[in-house]
Amino acid sequence: MAHDDIFSALADPTRRQLLQSLRSESRSVGSLVESLGVSQPTVSKHLKVLREAGLVSMRADGQRRYYALEHPTFTSLQEWLEAFLPPAPALALVPATGAEQDATHSEVSHQATAAAQQLGRSVGRGLEQVTGRAQDFLERLPKPKFGRKR
């Protein structure tokens, strides 16, 4: 996976908004234009970058184009990021019966919830840091000069 392409794509706030809009379902370009409140050419330009980075896929239905998240790319990115996180605390499971079992189950459930919340915060902080670093790096790059070649 080309992490540089992914982090470049994630560095733009409009593209992050597009990804957020696609979290629950695939959506048409027109629907995305409405929800983001930006022009259709702008949305299409950003969707192209996200598609080239492997973060979204496109399916045509007549004149309409529908975009959806590419979950395998996000899974691969998550696995890569997890290598930078501290390990989650281990949960000790003790066999119990009756009331002890209910109390143990409640405690294990509480520990699992706490561990999941901690992991979520860690992943969030890690992604924010990596995205921030990618954005800083990209801002330092010389801007391309657009014009006609003669």
PDB file of N, CA and C in Angstrom, residues 56-142:
ATOM      1  N   VAL A  56     -11.557   5.177  -1.810  1.00  0.00           N
ATOM      2  CA  VAL A  56     -12.945   5.026  -2.236  1.00  0.00           C
ATOM      3  C   VAL A  56     -12.989   4.318  -3.583  1.00  0.00           C
ATOM      4  N   SER A  57     -14.159   3.766  -3.879  1.00  0.00           N
ATOM      5  CA  SER A  57     -14.392   3.168  -5.195  1.00  0.00           C
ATOM      6  C   SER A  57     -15.601   3.851  -5.807  1.00  0.00           C
ATOM      7  N   MET A  58     -15.722   3.747  -7.132  1.00  0.00           N
ATOM      8  CA  MET A  58     -16.812   4.383  -7.850  1.00  0.00           C
ATOM      9  C   MET A  58     -17.546   3.329  -8.658  1.00  0.00           C
ATOM     10  N   ARG A  59     -18.888   3.473  -8.683  1.00  0.00           N
ATOM     11  CA  ARG A  59     -19.688   2.612  -9.545  1.00  0.00           C
ATOM     12  C   ARG A  59     -20.630   3.515 -10.317  1.00  0.00           C
ATOM     13  N   ALA A  60     -20.736   3.249 -11.616  1.00  0.00           N
ATOM     14  CA  ALA A  60     -21.607   4.043 -12.473  1.00  0.00           C
ATOM     15  C   ALA A  60     -22.974   3.376 -12.557  1.00  0.00           C
ATOM     16  N   ASP A  61     -24.012   4.209 -12.534  1.00  0.00           N
ATOM     17  CA  ASP A  61     -25.384   3.745 -12.722  1.00  0.00           C
ATOM     18  C   ASP A  61     -26.040   4.753 -13.650  1.00  0.00           C
ATOM     19  N   GLY A  62     -25.975   4.469 -14.948  1.00  0.00           N
ATOM     20  CA  GLY A  62     -26.459   5.434 -15.938  1.00  0.00           C
ATOM     21  C   GLY A  62     -25.579   6.664 -15.911  1.00  0.00           C
ATOM     22  N   GLN A  63     -26.201   7.822 -15.731  1.00  0.00           N
ATOM     23  CA  GLN A  63     -25.462   9.085 -15.681  1.00  0.00           C
ATOM     24  C   GLN A  63     -24.870   9.367 -14.301  1.00  0.00           C
ATOM     25  N   ARG A  64     -25.316   8.629 -13.305  1.00  0.00           N
ATOM     26  CA  ARG A  64     -24.868   8.889 -11.926  1.00  0.00           C
ATOM     27  C   ARG A  64     -23.644   8.070 -11.559  1.00  0.00           C
ATOM     28  N   ARG A  65     -22.832   8.667 -10.700  1.00  0.00           N
ATOM     29  CA  ARG A  65     -21.650   8.004 -10.161  1.00  0.00           C
ATOM     30  C   ARG A  65     -21.830   7.897  -8.648  1.00  0.00           C
ATOM     31  N   TYR A  66     -21.667   6.684  -8.137  1.00  0.00           N
ATOM     32  CA  TYR A  66     -21.802   6.440  -6.702  1.00  0.00           C
ATOM     33  C   TYR A  66     -20.438   6.077  -6.133  1.00  0.00           C
ATOM     34  N   TYR A  67     -20.126   6.657  -4.984  1.00  0.00           N
ATOM     35  CA  TYR A  67     -18.850   6.408  -4.329  1.00  0.00           C
ATOM     36  C   TYR A  67     -19.069   5.711  -2.998  1.00  0.00           C
ATOM     37  N   ALA A  68     -18.123   4.831  -2.649  1.00  0.00           N
ATOM     38  CA  ALA A  68     -18.182   4.093  -1.386  1.00  0.00           C
ATOM     39  C   ALA A  68     -16.768   3.951  -0.848  1.00  0.00           C
ATOM     40  N   LEU A  69     -16.667   3.770   0.474  1.00  0.00           N
ATOM     41  CA  LEU A  69     -15.360   3.548   1.094  1.00  0.00           C
ATOM     42  C   LEU A  69     -14.794   2.207   0.660  1.00  0.00           C
ATOM     43  N   GLU A  70     -13.502   2.151   0.516  1.00  0.00           N
ATOM     44  CA  GLU A  70     -12.789   0.900   0.241  1.00  0.00           C
ATOM     45  C   GLU A  70     -12.278   0.375   1.582  1.00  0.00           C
ATOM     46  N   HIS A  71     -13.096  -0.423   2.244  1.00  0.00           N
ATOM     47  CA  HIS A  71     -12.774  -0.896   3.599  1.00  0.00           C
ATOM     48  C   HIS A  71     -11.447  -1.657   3.688  1.00  0.00           C
ATOM     49  N   PRO A  72     -11.059  -2.465   2.698  1.00  0.00           N
ATOM     50  CA  PRO A  72      -9.760  -3.151   2.815  1.00  0.00           C
ATOM     51  C   PRO A  72      -8.576  -2.178   2.953  1.00  0.00           C
ATOM     52  N   THR A  73      -8.654  -1.029   2.300  1.00  0.00           N
ATOM     53  CA  THR A  73      -7.577  -0.041   2.424  1.00  0.00           C
ATOM     54  C   THR A  73      -7.515   0.494   3.845  1.00  0.00           C
ATOM     55  N   PHE A  74      -8.679   0.773   4.437  1.00  0.00           N
ATOM     56  CA  PHE A  74      -8.706   1.281   5.808  1.00  0.00           C
ATOM     57  C   PHE A  74      -8.228   0.212   6.791  1.00  0.00           C
ATOM     58  N   THR A  75      -8.565  -1.043   6.530  1.00  0.00           N
ATOM     59  CA  THR A  75      -8.113  -2.138   7.389  1.00  0.00           C
ATOM     60  C   THR A  75      -6.590  -2.258   7.319  1.00  0.00           C
ATOM     61  N   SER A  76      -6.054  -2.171   6.120  1.00  0.00           N
ATOM     62  CA  SER A  76      -4.605  -2.240   5.945  1.00  0.00           C
ATOM     63  C   SER A  76      -3.918  -1.065   6.638  1.00  0.00           C
ATOM     64  N   LEU A  77      -4.492   0.113   6.520  1.00  0.00           N
ATOM     65  CA  LEU A  77      -3.937   1.294   7.177  1.00  0.00           C
ATOM     66  C   LEU A  77      -3.996   1.141   8.696  1.00  0.00           C
ATOM     67  N   GLN A  78      -5.100   0.607   9.192  1.00  0.00           N
ATOM     68  CA  GLN A  78      -5.245   0.375  10.630  1.00  0.00           C
ATOM     69  C   GLN A  78      -4.171  -0.593  11.121  1.00  0.00           C
ATOM     70  N   GLU A  79      -3.951  -1.669  10.397  1.00  0.00           N
ATOM     71  CA  GLU A  79      -2.932  -2.648  10.790  1.00  0.00           C
ATOM     72  C   GLU A  79      -1.553  -1.998  10.819  1.00  0.00           C
ATOM     73  N   TRP A  80      -1.273  -1.151   9.846  1.00  0.00           N
ATOM     74  CA  TRP A  80       0.020  -0.470   9.789  1.00  0.00           C
ATOM     75  C   TRP A  80       0.169   0.477  10.982  1.00  0.00           C
ATOM     76  N   LEU A  81      -0.899   1.234  11.299  1.00  0.00           N
ATOM     77  CA  LEU A  81      -0.847   2.184  12.414  1.00  0.00           C
ATOM     78  C   LEU A  81      -0.733   1.484  13.766  1.00  0.00           C
ATOM     79  N   GLU A  82      -1.352   0.316  13.902  1.00  0.00           N
ATOM     80  CA  GLU A  82      -1.320  -0.408  15.168  1.00  0.00           C
ATOM     81  C   GLU A  82       0.102  -0.775  15.588  1.00  0.00           C
ATOM     82  N   ALA A  83       1.002  -0.897  14.628  1.00  0.00           N
ATOM     83  CA  ALA A  83       2.391  -1.216  14.953  1.00  0.00           C
ATOM     84  C   ALA A  83       3.046  -0.092  15.759  1.00  0.00           C
ATOM     85  N   PHE A  84       2.454   1.109  15.728  1.00  0.00           N
ATOM     86  CA  PHE A  84       3.016   2.254  16.435  1.00  0.00           C
ATOM     87  C   PHE A  84       2.348   2.488  17.789  1.00  0.00           C
ATOM     88  N   LEU A  85       1.330   1.694  18.109  1.00  0.00           N
ATOM     89  CA  LEU A  85       0.579   1.885  19.347  1.00  0.00           C
ATOM     90  C   LEU A  85       1.048   0.917  20.419  1.00  0.00           C
ATOM     91  N   PRO A  86       0.912   1.318  21.692  1.00  0.00           N
ATOM     92  CA  PRO A  86       1.249   0.371  22.762  1.00  0.00           C
ATOM     93  C   PRO A  86       0.207  -0.756  22.764  1.00  0.00           C
ATOM     94  N   PRO A  87       0.594  -1.933  23.225  1.00  0.00           N
ATOM     95  CA  PRO A  87      -0.364  -3.032  23.251  1.00  0.00           C
ATOM     96  C   PRO A  87      -1.513  -2.734  24.206  1.00  0.00           C
ATOM     97  N   ALA A  88      -2.691  -3.250  23.856  1.00  0.00           N
ATOM     98  CA  ALA A  88      -3.863  -3.084  24.719  1.00  0.00           C
ATOM     99  C   ALA A  88      -3.663  -3.928  25.973  1.00  0.00           C
ATOM    100  N   PRO A  89      -4.186  -3.479  27.112  1.00  0.00           N
ATOM    101  CA  PRO A  89      -4.028  -4.274  28.334  1.00  0.00           C
ATOM    102  C   PRO A  89      -4.728  -5.623  28.193  1.00  0.00           C
ATOM    103  N   ALA A  90      -4.085  -6.656  28.730  1.00  0.00           N
ATOM    104  CA  ALA A  90      -4.649  -8.005  28.667  1.00  0.00           C
ATOM    105  C   ALA A  90      -5.775  -8.123  29.682  1.00  0.00           C
ATOM    106  N   LEU A  91      -6.789  -8.879  29.319  1.00  0.00           N
ATOM    107  CA  LEU A  91      -7.907  -9.119  30.218  1.00  0.00           C
ATOM    108  C   LEU A  91      -7.764 -10.513  30.807  1.00  0.00           C
ATOM    109  N   ALA A  92      -7.798 -10.610  32.133  1.00  0.00           N
ATOM    110  CA  ALA A  92      -7.697 -11.908  32.807  1.00  0.00           C
ATOM    111  C   ALA A  92      -9.092 -12.478  32.984  1.00  0.00           C
ATOM    112  N   LEU A  93      -9.324 -13.670  32.461  1.00  0.00           N
ATOM    113  CA  LEU A  93     -10.611 -14.328  32.601  1.00  0.00           C
ATOM    114  C   LEU A  93     -10.479 -15.466  33.603  1.00  0.00           C
ATOM    115  N   VAL A  94     -11.314 -15.432  34.630  1.00  0.00           N
ATOM    116  CA  VAL A  94     -11.280 -16.439  35.696  1.00  0.00           C
ATOM    117  C   VAL A  94     -12.597 -17.201  35.659  1.00  0.00           C
ATOM    118  N   PRO A  95     -12.543 -18.543  35.588  1.00  0.00           N
ATOM    119  CA  PRO A  95     -13.802 -19.295  35.601  1.00  0.00           C
ATOM    120  C   PRO A  95     -14.549 -19.051  36.911  1.00  0.00           C
ATOM    121  N   ALA A  96     -15.868 -18.834  36.824  1.00  0.00           N
ATOM    122  CA  ALA A  96     -16.679 -18.594  38.009  1.00  0.00           C
ATOM    123  C   ALA A  96     -18.067 -19.173  37.772  1.00  0.00           C
ATOM    124  N   THR A  97     -18.845 -19.252  38.856  1.00  0.00           N
ATOM    125  CA  THR A  97     -20.204 -19.782  38.746  1.00  0.00           C
ATOM    126  C   THR A  97     -21.180 -18.859  39.440  1.00  0.00           C
ATOM    127  N   GLY A  98     -22.464 -18.913  39.063  1.00  0.00           N
ATOM    128  CA  GLY A  98     -23.538 -18.181  39.724  1.00  0.00           C
ATOM    129  C   GLY A  98     -23.296 -16.699  39.817  1.00  0.00           C
ATOM    130  N   ALA A  99     -23.453 -16.146  41.022  1.00  0.00           N
ATOM    131  CA  ALA A  99     -23.304 -14.707  41.260  1.00  0.00           C
ATOM    132  C   ALA A  99     -21.890 -14.246  40.936  1.00  0.00           C
ATOM    133  N   GLU A 100     -20.897 -15.122  41.224  1.00  0.00           N
ATOM    134  CA  GLU A 100     -19.503 -14.773  40.891  1.00  0.00           C
ATOM    135  C   GLU A 100     -19.364 -14.574  39.385  1.00  0.00           C
ATOM    136  N   GLN A 101     -20.044 -15.442  38.628  1.00  0.00           N
ATOM    137  CA  GLN A 101     -19.960 -15.365  37.169  1.00  0.00           C
ATOM    138  C   GLN A 101     -20.548 -14.041  36.687  1.00  0.00           C
ATOM    139  N   ASP A 102     -21.700 -13.621  37.253  1.00  0.00           N
ATOM    140  CA  ASP A 102     -22.307 -12.355  36.870  1.00  0.00           C
ATOM    141  C   ASP A 102     -21.381 -11.188  37.190  1.00  0.00           C
ATOM    142  N   ALA A 103     -20.788 -11.198  38.378  1.00  0.00           N
ATOM    143  CA  ALA A 103     -19.876 -10.127  38.784  1.00  0.00           C
ATOM    144  C   ALA A 103     -18.633 -10.119  37.894  1.00  0.00           C
ATOM    145  N   THR A 104     -18.106 -11.318  37.607  1.00  0.00           N
ATOM    146  CA  THR A 104     -16.921 -11.419  36.746  1.00  0.00           C
ATOM    147  C   THR A 104     -17.248 -10.919  35.352  1.00  0.00           C
ATOM    148  N   HIS A 105     -18.417 -11.333  34.824  1.00  0.00           N
ATOM    149  CA  HIS A 105     -18.820 -10.899  33.492  1.00  0.00           C
ATOM    150  C   HIS A 105     -18.934  -9.376  33.441  1.00  0.00           C
ATOM    151  N   SER A 106     -19.530  -8.786  34.475  1.00  0.00           N
ATOM    152  CA  SER A 106     -19.689  -7.336  34.534  1.00  0.00           C
ATOM    153  C   SER A 106     -18.318  -6.647  34.557  1.00  0.00           C
ATOM    154  N   GLU A 107     -17.390  -7.174  35.358  1.00  0.00           N
ATOM    155  CA  GLU A 107     -16.048  -6.596  35.455  1.00  0.00           C
ATOM    156  C   GLU A 107     -15.296  -6.735  34.127  1.00  0.00           C
ATOM    157  N   VAL A 108     -15.383  -7.924  33.519  1.00  0.00           N
ATOM    158  CA  VAL A 108     -14.707  -8.144  32.236  1.00  0.00           C
ATOM    159  C   VAL A 108     -15.291  -7.223  31.177  1.00  0.00           C
ATOM    160  N   SER A 109     -16.623  -7.077  31.183  1.00  0.00           N
ATOM    161  CA  SER A 109     -17.278  -6.182  30.229  1.00  0.00           C
ATOM    162  C   SER A 109     -16.797  -4.751  30.432  1.00  0.00           C
ATOM    163  N   HIS A 110     -16.689  -4.326  31.689  1.00  0.00           N
ATOM    164  CA  HIS A 110     -16.198  -2.983  32.001  1.00  0.00           C
ATOM    165  C   HIS A 110     -14.754  -2.816  31.527  1.00  0.00           C
ATOM    166  N   GLN A 111     -13.917  -3.831  31.785  1.00  0.00           N
ATOM    167  CA  GLN A 111     -12.516  -3.773  31.362  1.00  0.00           C
ATOM    168  C   GLN A 111     -12.417  -3.733  29.839  1.00  0.00           C
ATOM    169  N   ALA A 112     -13.240  -4.532  29.169  1.00  0.00           N
ATOM    170  CA  ALA A 112     -13.208  -4.556  27.702  1.00  0.00           C
ATOM    171  C   ALA A 112     -13.636  -3.207  27.136  1.00  0.00           C
ATOM    172  N   THR A 113     -14.660  -2.621  27.731  1.00  0.00           N
ATOM    173  CA  THR A 113     -15.114  -1.300  27.277  1.00  0.00           C
ATOM    174  C   THR A 113     -14.020  -0.265  27.489  1.00  0.00           C
ATOM    175  N   ALA A 114     -13.403  -0.293  28.663  1.00  0.00           N
ATOM    176  CA  ALA A 114     -12.323   0.659  28.951  1.00  0.00           C
ATOM    177  C   ALA A 114     -11.150   0.459  27.984  1.00  0.00           C
ATOM    178  N   ALA A 115     -10.799  -0.792  27.718  1.00  0.00           N
ATOM    179  CA  ALA A 115      -9.693  -1.075  26.796  1.00  0.00           C
ATOM    180  C   ALA A 115     -10.046  -0.607  25.389  1.00  0.00           C
ATOM    181  N   ALA A 116     -11.282  -0.830  24.960  1.00  0.00           N
ATOM    182  CA  ALA A 116     -11.708  -0.394  23.628  1.00  0.00           C
ATOM    183  C   ALA A 116     -11.688   1.130  23.522  1.00  0.00           C
ATOM    184  N   GLN A 117     -12.140   1.817  24.571  1.00  0.00           N
ATOM    185  CA  GLN A 117     -12.113   3.274  24.565  1.00  0.00           C
ATOM    186  C   GLN A 117     -10.680   3.792  24.501  1.00  0.00           C
ATOM    187  N   GLN A 118      -9.796   3.179  25.277  1.00  0.00           N
ATOM    188  CA  GLN A 118      -8.391   3.591  25.276  1.00  0.00           C
ATOM    189  C   GLN A 118      -7.768   3.370  23.898  1.00  0.00           C
ATOM    190  N   LEU A 119      -8.058   2.221  23.290  1.00  0.00           N
ATOM    191  CA  LEU A 119      -7.532   1.938  21.964  1.00  0.00           C
ATOM    192  C   LEU A 119      -8.062   2.950  20.958  1.00  0.00           C
ATOM    193  N   GLY A 120      -9.348   3.270  21.059  1.00  0.00           N
ATOM    194  CA  GLY A 120      -9.942   4.258  20.157  1.00  0.00           C
ATOM    195  C   GLY A 120      -9.269   5.614  20.296  1.00  0.00           C
ATOM    196  N   ARG A 121      -9.028   6.027  21.538  1.00  0.00           N
ATOM    197  CA  ARG A 121      -8.335   7.306  21.751  1.00  0.00           C
ATOM    198  C   ARG A 121      -6.918   7.264  21.201  1.00  0.00           C
ATOM    199  N   SER A 122      -6.224   6.146  21.424  1.00  0.00           N
ATOM    200  CA  SER A 122      -4.848   6.019  20.936  1.00  0.00           C
ATOM    201  C   SER A 122      -4.794   6.057  19.416  1.00  0.00           C
ATOM    202  N   VAL A 123      -5.691   5.327  18.776  1.00  0.00           N
ATOM    203  CA  VAL A 123      -5.719   5.309  17.309  1.00  0.00           C
ATOM    204  C   VAL A 123      -6.057   6.702  16.796  1.00  0.00           C
ATOM    205  N   GLY A 124      -7.025   7.358  17.435  1.00  0.00           N
ATOM    206  CA  GLY A 124      -7.401   8.713  17.025  1.00  0.00           C
ATOM    207  C   GLY A 124      -6.237   9.678  17.131  1.00  0.00           C
ATOM    208  N   ARG A 125      -5.541   9.641  18.265  1.00  0.00           N
ATOM    209  CA  ARG A 125      -4.373  10.526  18.442  1.00  0.00           C
ATOM    210  C   ARG A 125      -3.290  10.200  17.425  1.00  0.00           C
ATOM    211  N   GLY A 126      -3.057   8.916  17.217  1.00  0.00           N
ATOM    212  CA  GLY A 126      -2.029   8.518  16.246  1.00  0.00           C
ATOM    213  C   GLY A 126      -2.362   8.990  14.849  1.00  0.00           C
ATOM    214  N   LEU A 127      -3.610   8.830  14.449  1.00  0.00           N
ATOM    215  CA  LEU A 127      -4.027   9.264  13.116  1.00  0.00           C
ATOM    216  C   LEU A 127      -3.939  10.775  12.993  1.00  0.00           C
ATOM    217  N   GLU A 128      -4.337  11.511  14.039  1.00  0.00           N
ATOM    218  CA  GLU A 128      -4.213  12.968  14.014  1.00  0.00           C
ATOM    219  C   GLU A 128      -2.757  13.393  13.866  1.00  0.00           C
ATOM    220  N   GLN A 129      -1.862  12.732  14.604  1.00  0.00           N
ATOM    221  CA  GLN A 129      -0.444  13.081  14.526  1.00  0.00           C
ATOM    222  C   GLN A 129       0.117  12.790  13.139  1.00  0.00           C
ATOM    223  N   VAL A 130      -0.195  11.602  12.612  1.00  0.00           N
ATOM    224  CA  VAL A 130       0.336  11.226  11.301  1.00  0.00           C
ATOM    225  C   VAL A 130      -0.233  12.137  10.225  1.00  0.00           C
ATOM    226  N   THR A 131      -1.535  12.432  10.295  1.00  0.00           N
ATOM    227  CA  THR A 131      -2.153  13.313   9.308  1.00  0.00           C
ATOM    228  C   THR A 131      -1.565  14.714   9.409  1.00  0.00           C
ATOM    229  N   GLY A 132      -1.355  15.188  10.634  1.00  0.00           N
ATOM    230  CA  GLY A 132      -0.747  16.507  10.818  1.00  0.00           C
ATOM    231  C   GLY A 132       0.655  16.569  10.251  1.00  0.00           C
ATOM    232  N   ARG A 133       1.426  15.518  10.497  1.00  0.00           N
ATOM    233  CA  ARG A 133       2.793  15.480   9.955  1.00  0.00           C
ATOM    234  C   ARG A 133       2.770  15.431   8.435  1.00  0.00           C
ATOM    235  N   ALA A 134       1.845  14.651   7.879  1.00  0.00           N
ATOM    236  CA  ALA A 134       1.735  14.564   6.416  1.00  0.00           C
ATOM    237  C   ALA A 134       1.357  15.928   5.850  1.00  0.00           C
ATOM    238  N   GLN A 135       0.421  16.611   6.504  1.00  0.00           N
ATOM    239  CA  GLN A 135       0.001  17.922   6.028  1.00  0.00           C
ATOM    240  C   GLN A 135       1.151  18.916   6.132  1.00  0.00           C
ATOM    241  N   ASP A 136       1.901  18.912   7.230  1.00  0.00           N
ATOM    242  CA  ASP A 136       3.065  19.791   7.368  1.00  0.00           C
ATOM    243  C   ASP A 136       4.073  19.528   6.254  1.00  0.00           C
ATOM    244  N   PHE A 137       4.333  18.249   5.978  1.00  0.00           N
ATOM    245  CA  PHE A 137       5.270  17.877   4.934  1.00  0.00           C
ATOM    246  C   PHE A 137       4.798  18.402   3.583  1.00  0.00           C
ATOM    247  N   LEU A 138       3.516  18.193   3.292  1.00  0.00           N
ATOM    248  CA  LEU A 138       2.980  18.616   2.000  1.00  0.00           C
ATOM    249  C   LEU A 138       3.006  20.131   1.847  1.00  0.00           C
ATOM    250  N   GLU A 139       2.788  20.853   2.943  1.00  0.00           N
ATOM    251  CA  GLU A 139       2.811  22.314   2.875  1.00  0.00           C
ATOM    252  C   GLU A 139       4.218  22.837   2.593  1.00  0.00           C
ATOM    253  N   ARG A 140       5.226  22.078   2.939  1.00  0.00           N
ATOM    254  CA  ARG A 140       6.610  22.503   2.700  1.00  0.00           C
ATOM    255  C   ARG A 140       7.080  22.221   1.278  1.00  0.00           C
ATOM    256  N   LEU A 141       6.358  21.364   0.564  1.00  0.00           N
ATOM    257  CA  LEU A 141       6.737  21.040  -0.805  1.00  0.00           C
ATOM    258  C   LEU A 141       6.518  22.252  -1.707  1.00  0.00           C
ATOM    259  N   PRO A 142       7.371  22.414  -2.711  1.00  0.00           N
ATOM    260  CA  PRO A 142       7.145  23.525  -3.642  1.00  0.00           C
ATOM    261  C   PRO A 142       5.829  23.304  -4.383  1.00  0.00           C
TER     262      PRO A 142
END
